[in-house]
mmCIF file of C-alpha atoms in Angstrom:
data_model
loop_
_atom_site.group_PDB
_atom_site.id
_atom_site.type_symbol
_atom_site.label_atom_id
_atom_site.label_comp_id
_atom_site.label_asym_id
_atom_site.label_seq_id
_atom_site.Cartn_x
_atom_site.Cartn_y
_atom_site.Cartn_z
ATOM 1 C CA UNK A 1 -25.386 -52.323 -16.768
ATOM 2 C CA UNK A 2 -25.120 -56.247 -17.602
ATOM 3 C CA UNK A 3 -26.480 -58.608 -15.097
ATOM 4 C CA UNK A 4 -24.366 -59.277 -12.059
ATOM 5 C CA UNK A 5 -23.001 -55.682 -11.950
ATOM 6 C CA UNK A 6 -22.398 -54.643 -8.376
ATOM 7 C CA UNK A 7 -23.348 -50.920 -7.474
ATOM 8 C CA UNK A 8 -21.172 -49.658 -4.824
ATOM 9 C CA UNK A 9 -20.715 -46.492 -2.996
ATOM 10 C CA UNK A 10 -18.446 -44.220 -4.698
ATOM 11 C CA UNK A 11 -15.837 -43.857 -2.153
ATOM 12 C CA UNK A 12 -14.870 -47.292 -3.170
ATOM 13 C CA UNK A 13 -14.301 -46.604 -6.722
ATOM 14 C CA UNK A 14 -10.441 -45.595 -5.941
ATOM 15 C CA UNK A 15 -9.716 -48.949 -4.182
ATOM 16 C CA UNK A 16 -9.259 -51.119 -7.021
ATOM 17 C CA UNK A 17 -12.706 -52.091 -7.532
ATOM 18 C CA UNK A 18 -14.810 -51.850 -10.691
ATOM 19 C CA UNK A 19 -17.480 -49.662 -10.925
ATOM 20 C CA UNK A 20 -19.531 -47.875 -13.273
ATOM 21 C CA UNK A 21 -19.244 -43.966 -13.328
ATOM 22 C CA UNK A 22 -22.205 -41.924 -14.783
ATOM 23 C CA UNK A 23 -21.884 -38.340 -16.137
ATOM 24 C CA UNK A 24 -25.167 -35.885 -16.723
ATOM 25 C CA UNK A 25 -25.247 -33.708 -19.578
ATOM 26 C CA UNK A 26 -25.845 -33.683 -23.499
ATOM 27 C CA UNK A 27 -24.256 -36.845 -24.949
ATOM 28 C CA UNK A 28 -22.781 -34.901 -27.877
ATOM 29 C CA UNK A 29 -21.174 -32.329 -25.716
ATOM 30 C CA UNK A 30 -19.861 -35.107 -23.303
ATOM 31 C CA UNK A 31 -18.441 -37.011 -26.184
ATOM 32 C CA UNK A 32 -16.631 -34.166 -27.250
ATOM 33 C CA UNK A 33 -15.079 -33.518 -23.785
ATOM 34 C CA UNK A 34 -14.117 -37.208 -23.093
ATOM 35 C CA UNK A 35 -10.453 -37.165 -24.320
ATOM 36 C CA UNK A 36 -9.737 -34.389 -21.572
ATOM 37 C CA UNK A 37 -11.080 -36.704 -18.915
ATOM 38 C CA UNK A 38 -8.534 -39.331 -19.887
ATOM 39 C CA UNK A 39 -5.801 -37.022 -19.092
ATOM 40 C CA UNK A 40 -4.051 -38.026 -15.880
ATOM 41 C CA UNK A 41 -4.678 -35.497 -13.213
ATOM 42 C CA UNK A 42 -1.961 -34.151 -10.980
ATOM 43 C CA UNK A 43 1.166 -36.128 -10.898
ATOM 44 C CA UNK A 44 0.257 -39.885 -11.801
ATOM 45 C CA UNK A 45 3.661 -41.134 -10.521
ATOM 46 C CA UNK A 46 3.115 -40.481 -6.955
ATOM 47 C CA UNK A 47 0.291 -42.891 -5.403
ATOM 48 C CA UNK A 48 -2.222 -41.269 -3.003
ATOM 49 C CA UNK A 49 -2.415 -43.117 0.467
ATOM 50 C CA UNK A 50 -5.750 -44.543 1.013
ATOM 51 C CA UNK A 51 -7.606 -44.181 4.382
ATOM 52 C CA UNK A 52 -10.675 -45.572 5.978
ATOM 53 C CA UNK A 53 -13.753 -43.555 5.094
ATOM 54 C CA UNK A 54 -14.904 -40.851 7.366
ATOM 55 C CA UNK A 55 -17.850 -38.610 7.750
ATOM 56 C CA UNK A 56 -18.213 -34.990 8.024
ATOM 57 C CA UNK A 57 -19.239 -33.428 11.275
ATOM 58 C CA UNK A 58 -23.223 -32.593 10.931
ATOM 59 C CA UNK A 59 -23.241 -34.178 7.344
ATOM 60 C CA UNK A 60 -21.146 -31.446 6.316
ATOM 61 C CA UNK A 61 -23.645 -28.605 6.559
ATOM 62 C CA UNK A 62 -21.993 -26.215 9.003
ATOM 63 C CA UNK A 63 -19.423 -23.803 7.485
ATOM 64 C CA UNK A 64 -17.903 -23.071 10.715
ATOM 65 C CA UNK A 65 -15.047 -24.607 12.905
ATOM 66 C CA UNK A 66 -16.064 -28.018 13.849
ATOM 67 C CA UNK A 67 -15.449 -30.128 17.069
ATOM 68 C CA UNK A 68 -14.232 -33.746 17.393
ATOM 69 C CA UNK A 69 -11.842 -35.623 15.265
ATOM 70 C CA UNK A 70 -11.485 -33.805 11.525
ATOM 71 C CA UNK A 71 -12.624 -35.911 8.586
ATOM 72 C CA UNK A 72 -9.862 -35.144 6.028
ATOM 73 C CA UNK A 73 -10.289 -37.573 2.962
ATOM 74 C CA UNK A 74 -7.430 -38.102 0.459
ATOM 75 C CA UNK A 75 -7.811 -36.344 -2.925
ATOM 76 C CA UNK A 76 -8.351 -38.347 -5.893
ATOM 77 C CA UNK A 77 -4.827 -38.027 -7.246
ATOM 78 C CA UNK A 78 -1.463 -36.666 -6.095
ATOM 79 C CA UNK A 79 -1.656 -32.792 -6.398
ATOM 80 C CA UNK A 80 2.040 -32.015 -6.035
ATOM 81 C CA UNK A 81 5.180 -32.024 -7.922
ATOM 82 C CA UNK A 82 6.683 -34.050 -5.139
ATOM 83 C CA UNK A 83 6.459 -35.549 -1.956
ATOM 84 C CA UNK A 84 9.131 -34.525 1.055
ATOM 85 C CA UNK A 85 8.849 -36.894 4.128
ATOM 86 C CA UNK A 86 9.756 -33.962 6.774
ATOM 87 C CA UNK A 87 7.146 -31.891 5.522
ATOM 88 C CA UNK A 88 4.360 -34.873 5.844
ATOM 89 C CA UNK A 89 5.858 -36.038 9.160
ATOM 90 C CA UNK A 90 5.513 -32.305 10.447
ATOM 91 C CA UNK A 91 2.017 -32.354 9.020
ATOM 92 C CA UNK A 92 1.142 -35.357 11.083
ATOM 93 C CA UNK A 93 2.269 -33.854 14.212
ATOM 94 C CA UNK A 94 -0.013 -31.064 13.488
ATOM 95 C CA UNK A 95 -2.974 -32.842 12.994
ATOM 96 C CA UNK A 96 -2.332 -35.003 16.085
ATOM 97 C CA UNK A 97 -1.723 -31.644 18.179
ATOM 98 C CA UNK A 98 -5.108 -30.270 17.017
ATOM 99 C CA UNK A 99 -7.348 -33.102 17.281
ATOM 100 C CA UNK A 100 -9.795 -33.012 20.207
ATOM 101 C CA UNK A 101 -10.030 -35.786 22.660
ATOM 102 C CA UNK A 102 -12.715 -37.593 24.462
ATOM 103 C CA UNK A 103 -11.733 -35.659 27.625
ATOM 104 C CA UNK A 104 -13.200 -32.625 25.818
ATOM 105 C CA UNK A 105 -16.334 -34.171 24.475
ATOM 106 C CA UNK A 106 -19.615 -32.629 23.795
ATOM 107 C CA UNK A 107 -20.999 -34.287 27.236
ATOM 108 C CA UNK A 108 -17.824 -33.039 29.161
ATOM 109 C CA UNK A 109 -18.202 -29.480 27.834
ATOM 110 C CA UNK A 110 -21.884 -29.290 28.212
ATOM 111 C CA UNK A 111 -22.220 -28.751 24.575
ATOM 112 C CA UNK A 112 -20.396 -26.642 22.027
ATOM 113 C CA UNK A 113 -21.131 -23.259 20.596
ATOM 114 C CA UNK A 114 -19.913 -23.036 16.951
ATOM 115 C CA UNK A 115 -19.647 -20.017 14.835
ATOM 116 C CA UNK A 116 -17.034 -18.822 12.264
ATOM 117 C CA UNK A 117 -13.769 -19.706 13.402
ATOM 118 C CA UNK A 118 -14.696 -20.698 16.955
ATOM 119 C CA UNK A 119 -15.722 -23.724 18.622
ATOM 120 C CA UNK A 120 -16.471 -22.824 22.188
ATOM 121 C CA UNK A 121 -16.829 -25.549 25.283
ATOM 122 C CA UNK A 122 -20.003 -24.276 26.883
ATOM 123 C CA UNK A 123 -18.358 -24.701 30.444
ATOM 124 C CA UNK A 124 -16.261 -21.954 29.634
ATOM 125 C CA UNK A 125 -19.114 -19.596 29.721
ATOM 126 C CA UNK A 126 -21.838 -21.338 31.693
ATOM 127 C CA UNK A 127 -20.894 -20.063 35.141
ATOM 128 C CA UNK A 128 -20.069 -23.451 36.516
ATOM 129 C CA UNK A 129 -16.782 -22.479 36.764
ATOM 130 C CA UNK A 130 -16.807 -18.849 37.368
ATOM 131 C CA UNK A 131 -16.817 -16.283 34.381
ATOM 132 C CA UNK A 132 -14.212 -14.564 32.274
ATOM 133 C CA UNK A 133 -13.808 -10.843 32.867
ATOM 134 C CA UNK A 134 -12.403 -9.547 29.482
ATOM 135 C CA UNK A 135 -11.644 -10.447 25.942
ATOM 136 C CA UNK A 136 -8.278 -9.591 24.296
ATOM 137 C CA UNK A 137 -8.636 -9.732 20.313
ATOM 138 C CA UNK A 138 -5.401 -9.203 18.377
ATOM 139 C CA UNK A 139 -5.588 -8.633 14.633
ATOM 140 C CA UNK A 140 -8.751 -6.885 13.824
ATOM 141 C CA UNK A 141 -8.594 -5.730 10.166
ATOM 142 C CA UNK A 142 -11.794 -4.281 8.753
ATOM 143 C CA UNK A 143 -14.087 -6.061 11.532
ATOM 144 C CA UNK A 144 -13.737 -8.459 14.506
ATOM 145 C CA UNK A 145 -16.728 -10.487 14.655
ATOM 146 C CA UNK A 146 -15.050 -12.585 17.592
ATOM 147 C CA UNK A 147 -14.710 -9.170 19.443
ATOM 148 C CA UNK A 148 -18.492 -8.281 18.821
ATOM 149 C CA UNK A 149 -19.784 -11.864 19.690
ATOM 150 C CA UNK A 150 -18.055 -11.754 23.154
ATOM 151 C CA UNK A 151 -19.461 -8.308 23.963
ATOM 152 C CA UNK A 152 -23.064 -9.159 22.635
ATOM 153 C CA UNK A 153 -23.455 -12.839 24.007
ATOM 154 C CA UNK A 154 -21.413 -12.570 27.232
ATOM 155 C CA UNK A 155 -21.604 -8.652 27.850
ATOM 156 C CA UNK A 156 -17.721 -8.674 28.425
ATOM 157 C CA UNK A 157 -15.477 -5.649 27.577
ATOM 158 C CA UNK A 158 -13.046 -6.403 24.945
ATOM 159 C CA UNK A 159 -9.738 -4.714 23.933
ATOM 160 C CA UNK A 160 -8.811 -4.611 20.096
ATOM 161 C CA UNK A 161 -5.452 -4.666 18.716
ATOM 162 C CA UNK A 162 -4.296 -3.682 15.236
ATOM 163 C CA UNK A 163 -1.207 -1.650 13.907
ATOM 164 C CA UNK A 164 -1.659 -2.375 10.283
ATOM 165 C CA UNK A 165 -5.246 -1.617 8.982
ATOM 166 C CA UNK A 166 -6.003 1.778 7.793
ATOM 167 C CA UNK A 167 -8.466 3.498 10.298
ATOM 168 C CA UNK A 168 -10.834 4.714 7.377
ATOM 169 C CA UNK A 169 -11.390 0.785 6.654
ATOM 170 C CA UNK A 170 -11.947 -0.081 10.187
ATOM 171 C CA UNK A 171 -14.544 1.445 12.327
ATOM 172 C CA UNK A 172 -13.804 -0.513 15.541
ATOM 173 C CA UNK A 173 -10.228 0.587 15.339
ATOM 174 C CA UNK A 174 -11.477 4.157 14.567
ATOM 175 C CA UNK A 175 -13.666 4.102 17.437
ATOM 176 C CA UNK A 176 -16.615 4.794 15.484
ATOM 177 C CA UNK A 177 -18.421 1.493 15.889
ATOM 178 C CA UNK A 178 -21.875 1.172 18.172
ATOM 179 C CA UNK A 179 -20.115 0.919 21.810
ATOM 180 C CA UNK A 180 -21.833 -0.733 24.615
ATOM 181 C CA UNK A 181 -25.115 -0.758 22.591
ATOM 182 C CA UNK A 182 -28.051 -2.443 23.893
ATOM 183 C CA UNK A 183 -29.821 -2.555 20.292
ATOM 184 C CA UNK A 184 -27.356 -5.042 18.486
ATOM 185 C CA UNK A 185 -29.766 -7.273 16.458
ATOM 186 C CA UNK A 186 -30.552 -10.932 17.485
ATOM 187 C CA UNK A 187 -31.923 -13.933 15.276
ATOM 188 C CA UNK A 188 -35.170 -15.760 16.236
ATOM 189 C CA UNK A 189 -33.232 -17.608 18.803
ATOM 190 C CA UNK A 190 -32.031 -14.639 20.517
ATOM 191 C CA UNK A 191 -28.502 -15.046 19.460
ATOM 192 C CA UNK A 192 -26.197 -12.288 17.970
ATOM 193 C CA UNK A 193 -27.229 -11.785 14.316
ATOM 194 C CA UNK A 194 -23.843 -10.278 13.565
ATOM 195 C CA UNK A 195 -25.108 -8.487 10.161
ATOM 196 C CA UNK A 196 -23.685 -4.829 11.136
ATOM 197 C CA UNK A 197 -20.877 -4.220 13.383
ATOM 198 C CA UNK A 198 -22.072 -3.846 16.703
ATOM 199 C CA UNK A 199 -20.528 -4.083 20.350
ATOM 200 C CA UNK A 200 -22.893 -4.933 23.271
ATOM 201 C CA UNK A 201 -20.380 -4.114 25.778
ATOM 202 C CA UNK A 202 -17.300 -1.572 25.729
ATOM 203 C CA UNK A 203 -14.515 -1.953 23.205
ATOM 204 C CA UNK A 204 -11.338 -0.172 23.437
ATOM 205 C CA UNK A 205 -8.920 -0.037 20.291
ATOM 206 C CA UNK A 206 -5.207 0.112 20.783
ATOM 207 C CA UNK A 207 -3.056 1.091 17.724
ATOM 208 C CA UNK A 208 -0.718 -1.625 18.374
ATOM 209 C CA UNK A 209 0.183 -5.011 17.330
ATOM 210 C CA UNK A 210 1.307 -8.413 19.099
ATOM 211 C CA UNK A 211 4.748 -9.744 19.062
ATOM 212 C CA UNK A 212 7.248 -11.603 21.338
ATOM 213 C CA UNK A 213 9.003 -8.252 22.109
ATOM 214 C CA UNK A 214 7.875 -4.580 22.625
ATOM 215 C CA UNK A 215 9.364 -2.572 19.966
ATOM 216 C CA UNK A 216 8.847 -0.362 17.026
ATOM 217 C CA UNK A 217 9.233 -1.459 13.615
ATOM 218 C CA UNK A 218 8.649 0.774 10.459
ATOM 219 C CA UNK A 219 6.647 3.268 12.700
ATOM 220 C CA UNK A 220 4.149 0.244 13.882
ATOM 221 C CA UNK A 221 4.301 -0.530 17.730
ATOM 222 C CA UNK A 222 4.142 -4.102 18.982
ATOM 223 C CA UNK A 223 3.346 -4.850 22.427
ATOM 224 C CA UNK A 224 3.810 -8.238 24.123
ATOM 225 C CA UNK A 225 1.083 -10.555 25.561
ATOM 226 C CA UNK A 226 2.758 -10.310 29.032
ATOM 227 C CA UNK A 227 2.169 -6.568 29.315
ATOM 228 C CA UNK A 228 -1.582 -7.127 28.141
ATOM 229 C CA UNK A 229 -1.990 -9.745 30.695
ATOM 230 C CA UNK A 230 -0.671 -7.921 33.705
ATOM 231 C CA UNK A 231 -3.403 -7.373 36.437
ATOM 232 C CA UNK A 232 -5.645 -10.202 35.175
ATOM 233 C CA UNK A 233 -6.570 -13.000 37.584
ATOM 234 C CA UNK A 234 -6.343 -16.830 36.930
ATOM 235 C CA UNK A 235 -8.843 -17.930 34.473
ATOM 236 C CA UNK A 236 -10.190 -14.363 33.530
ATOM 237 C CA UNK A 237 -9.085 -13.845 29.775
ATOM 238 C CA UNK A 238 -10.763 -14.819 26.502
ATOM 239 C CA UNK A 239 -7.860 -14.454 24.214
ATOM 240 C CA UNK A 240 -8.097 -14.270 20.223
ATOM 241 C CA UNK A 241 -5.113 -14.217 18.148
ATOM 242 C CA UNK A 242 -5.094 -13.649 14.474
ATOM 243 C CA UNK A 243 -1.394 -11.925 13.761
ATOM 244 C CA UNK A 244 -0.266 -13.418 10.498
ATOM 245 C CA UNK A 245 2.715 -15.302 11.853
ATOM 246 C CA UNK A 246 3.505 -13.191 14.711
ATOM 247 C CA UNK A 247 1.837 -15.941 17.071
ATOM 248 C CA UNK A 248 4.773 -18.051 17.399
ATOM 249 C CA UNK A 249 7.212 -15.779 19.812
ATOM 250 C CA UNK A 250 4.117 -15.020 21.850
ATOM 251 C CA UNK A 251 2.938 -18.795 22.135
ATOM 252 C CA UNK A 252 6.316 -19.813 23.133
ATOM 253 C CA UNK A 253 6.355 -17.224 25.841
ATOM 254 C CA UNK A 254 3.071 -18.369 26.981
ATOM 255 C CA UNK A 255 3.924 -21.993 27.601
ATOM 256 C CA UNK A 256 7.019 -21.078 29.144
ATOM 257 C CA UNK A 257 5.205 -19.193 31.870
ATOM 258 C CA UNK A 258 2.473 -21.444 33.535
ATOM 259 C CA UNK A 259 1.229 -18.453 35.802
ATOM 260 C CA UNK A 260 0.580 -16.097 33.012
ATOM 261 C CA UNK A 261 -0.878 -19.055 30.926
ATOM 262 C CA UNK A 262 -3.549 -19.926 33.593
ATOM 263 C CA UNK A 263 -4.928 -16.453 33.167
ATOM 264 C CA UNK A 264 -6.067 -17.548 29.547
ATOM 265 C CA UNK A 265 -9.913 -19.106 29.715
ATOM 266 C CA UNK A 266 -9.906 -19.693 26.204
ATOM 267 C CA UNK A 267 -7.938 -19.236 23.194
ATOM 268 C CA UNK A 268 -9.130 -18.985 19.618
ATOM 269 C CA UNK A 269 -6.566 -18.074 16.842
ATOM 270 C CA UNK A 270 -5.458 -18.585 13.181
ATOM 271 C CA UNK A 271 -2.478 -20.397 12.957
ATOM 272 C CA UNK A 272 0.440 -19.885 10.107
ATOM 273 C CA UNK A 273 3.074 -22.333 9.818
ATOM 274 C CA UNK A 274 6.179 -21.132 8.180
ATOM 275 C CA UNK A 275 5.119 -17.302 8.442
ATOM 276 C CA UNK A 276 7.270 -14.832 10.202
ATOM 277 C CA UNK A 277 6.817 -11.352 11.693
ATOM 278 C CA UNK A 278 8.650 -8.076 11.043
ATOM 279 C CA UNK A 279 9.148 -8.000 14.815
ATOM 280 C CA UNK A 280 10.290 -11.588 15.077
ATOM 281 C CA UNK A 281 12.869 -12.398 17.867
ATOM 282 C CA UNK A 282 16.525 -11.832 16.315
ATOM 283 C CA UNK A 283 17.479 -15.612 17.305
ATOM 284 C CA UNK A 284 14.949 -16.934 15.035
ATOM 285 C CA UNK A 285 15.335 -14.862 11.855
ATOM 286 C CA UNK A 286 18.037 -16.974 10.252
ATOM 287 C CA UNK A 287 16.316 -20.344 10.665
ATOM 288 C CA UNK A 288 15.910 -22.489 7.720
ATOM 289 C CA UNK A 289 12.298 -23.223 6.804
ATOM 290 C CA UNK A 290 12.620 -26.721 8.138
ATOM 291 C CA UNK A 291 14.001 -25.531 11.290
ATOM 292 C CA UNK A 292 11.260 -22.989 11.698
ATOM 293 C CA UNK A 293 8.361 -25.282 10.977
ATOM 294 C CA UNK A 294 9.827 -27.675 13.450
ATOM 295 C CA UNK A 295 9.935 -25.320 15.925
ATOM 296 C CA UNK A 296 6.536 -24.056 15.336
ATOM 297 C CA UNK A 297 4.977 -27.784 15.529
ATOM 298 C CA UNK A 298 6.644 -28.207 18.917
ATOM 299 C CA UNK A 299 5.261 -25.134 20.185
ATOM 300 C CA UNK A 300 1.715 -26.177 19.036
ATOM 301 C CA UNK A 301 2.304 -29.583 20.911
ATOM 302 C CA UNK A 302 3.005 -27.556 23.877
ATOM 303 C CA UNK A 303 -0.028 -25.822 24.076
ATOM 304 C CA UNK A 304 -1.582 -29.465 25.097
ATOM 305 C CA UNK A 305 -0.012 -29.304 28.534
ATOM 306 C CA UNK A 306 -2.620 -26.887 30.054
ATOM 307 C CA UNK A 307 -5.348 -26.476 27.095
ATOM 308 C CA UNK A 308 -7.515 -29.036 25.292
ATOM 309 C CA UNK A 309 -8.177 -28.317 21.667
ATOM 310 C CA UNK A 310 -12.032 -27.985 21.267
ATOM 311 C CA UNK A 311 -12.203 -27.869 17.636
ATOM 312 C CA UNK A 312 -10.791 -26.229 14.172
ATOM 313 C CA UNK A 313 -11.729 -25.271 10.699
ATOM 314 C CA UNK A 314 -9.651 -28.166 9.171
ATOM 315 C CA UNK A 315 -12.493 -30.210 8.078
ATOM 316 C CA UNK A 316 -14.647 -27.445 6.489
ATOM 317 C CA UNK A 317 -11.254 -26.357 4.709
ATOM 318 C CA UNK A 318 -10.671 -29.994 3.392
ATOM 319 C CA UNK A 319 -14.520 -30.139 2.281
ATOM 320 C CA UNK A 320 -13.995 -26.902 0.222
ATOM 321 C CA UNK A 321 -10.658 -27.997 -1.123
ATOM 322 C CA UNK A 322 -10.856 -29.080 -4.755
ATOM 323 C CA UNK A 323 -7.431 -29.685 -5.804
ATOM 324 C CA UNK A 324 -8.377 -30.602 -9.716
ATOM 325 C CA UNK A 325 -9.169 -26.794 -9.980
ATOM 326 C CA UNK A 326 -5.812 -25.651 -9.351
ATOM 327 C CA UNK A 327 -3.323 -28.733 -9.605
ATOM 328 C CA UNK A 328 -5.275 -31.166 -12.056
ATOM 329 C CA UNK A 329 -3.688 -30.182 -15.217
ATOM 330 C CA UNK A 330 -0.202 -29.281 -13.745
ATOM 331 C CA UNK A 331 0.703 -30.546 -10.512
ATOM 332 C CA UNK A 332 1.230 -27.749 -7.529
ATOM 333 C CA UNK A 333 4.466 -27.173 -5.743
ATOM 334 C CA UNK A 334 4.404 -28.439 -2.312
ATOM 335 C CA UNK A 335 2.964 -26.259 0.596
ATOM 336 C CA UNK A 336 5.078 -25.925 3.826
ATOM 337 C CA UNK A 337 3.431 -28.516 5.583
ATOM 338 C CA UNK A 338 0.894 -31.147 4.745
ATOM 339 C CA UNK A 339 -0.632 -34.652 5.702
ATOM 340 C CA UNK A 340 0.779 -37.952 3.932
ATOM 341 C CA UNK A 341 -2.534 -37.840 2.059
ATOM 342 C CA UNK A 342 -1.745 -34.410 0.400
ATOM 343 C CA UNK A 343 -3.978 -31.937 2.369
ATOM 344 C CA UNK A 344 -2.247 -28.710 3.543
ATOM 345 C CA UNK A 345 -2.308 -27.737 7.293
ATOM 346 C CA UNK A 346 -0.295 -24.383 6.759
ATOM 347 C CA UNK A 347 -3.097 -22.416 8.042
ATOM 348 C CA UNK A 348 -6.217 -22.903 9.712
ATOM 349 C CA UNK A 349 -8.136 -21.707 13.037
ATOM 350 C CA UNK A 350 -8.238 -23.643 16.144
ATOM 351 C CA UNK A 351 -9.952 -23.183 19.525
ATOM 352 C CA UNK A 352 -8.888 -24.247 23.122
ATOM 353 C CA UNK A 353 -10.268 -24.141 26.434
ATOM 354 C CA UNK A 354 -8.312 -24.452 29.983
ATOM 355 C CA UNK A 355 -8.224 -28.001 31.281
ATOM 356 C CA UNK A 356 -9.700 -26.751 34.541
ATOM 357 C CA UNK A 357 -12.720 -25.671 33.140
ATOM 358 C CA UNK A 358 -13.618 -29.288 32.374
ATOM 359 C CA UNK A 359 -12.504 -30.650 35.681
ATOM 360 C CA UNK A 360 -9.076 -32.134 34.538
ATOM 361 C CA UNK A 361 -6.196 -31.743 36.823
ATOM 362 C CA UNK A 362 -3.082 -30.281 35.210
ATOM 363 C CA UNK A 363 -0.950 -32.881 36.867
#
């Protein structure tokens, strides 16, 4: 570089400041590739909104769900064929609904437990506000590590629900996994190792799925959350939902029934915006995509009445998003919902804790 050349952090290179860019490799090979690099990536007609720089939680080393406000930097180019205002408006509302607040900080929670798709507030498990009594896990597929973790770490029984996975592919649904085992493997810290399927307390498989109505569709039995919560007391249930779009009718019922809602101590779920269900309530089947998404976003916002969001996988998904691989040469079509900076928020995992467990009044 010539005298006076300023070296700056790479995140500022896309902010209109001149900076040197270096590439490592064989000079002859790099020279042959140079014409390809000059081709505009994505959609050059749409600018990418710029934002203040942010930092990944724990320097981005954790591949699990993460607490706190997610760091979601914009991509270097606009990856889609167009931009639709209502999609980005809904995307912004989704992000606001699942961004943890200071009321559920690490200090207020007594620390977090992070593993896989979960960010758990420790106060939900440390006995300071009693203990949960059961885990209900909807959507098992081949393996349900959430249920295994609940049984091994807290010695709680779990009920497992899935009506799709063939039994020969799912040992827990077939009832052949180690049940109430005292020999599940642990790591050097004494935490569950989760290398092999193992349940440290009783598990009970149910050949049924979750929906907003009790119904049989194509020989599959769908049950309601209301039925499964019967008999359980306040703040007694740890709940996991991963049901590929069937969650919306269920969540809408939950937020409309506070006494039933208060039975749920923690909620971990994978959310799917724009998805429907074979057992969807009939009044919602004819909604347009925009109407469907607007309803779903409103339901997510409603969860904040009695729950605090403790974390999500949004940040780790953003860290792994490389739009140049899929949308660099030719722009991609727009996802159902995305942020103004282009990052899709169509599907991700999110965790919640009941407000009373962090000493916050529901009033």
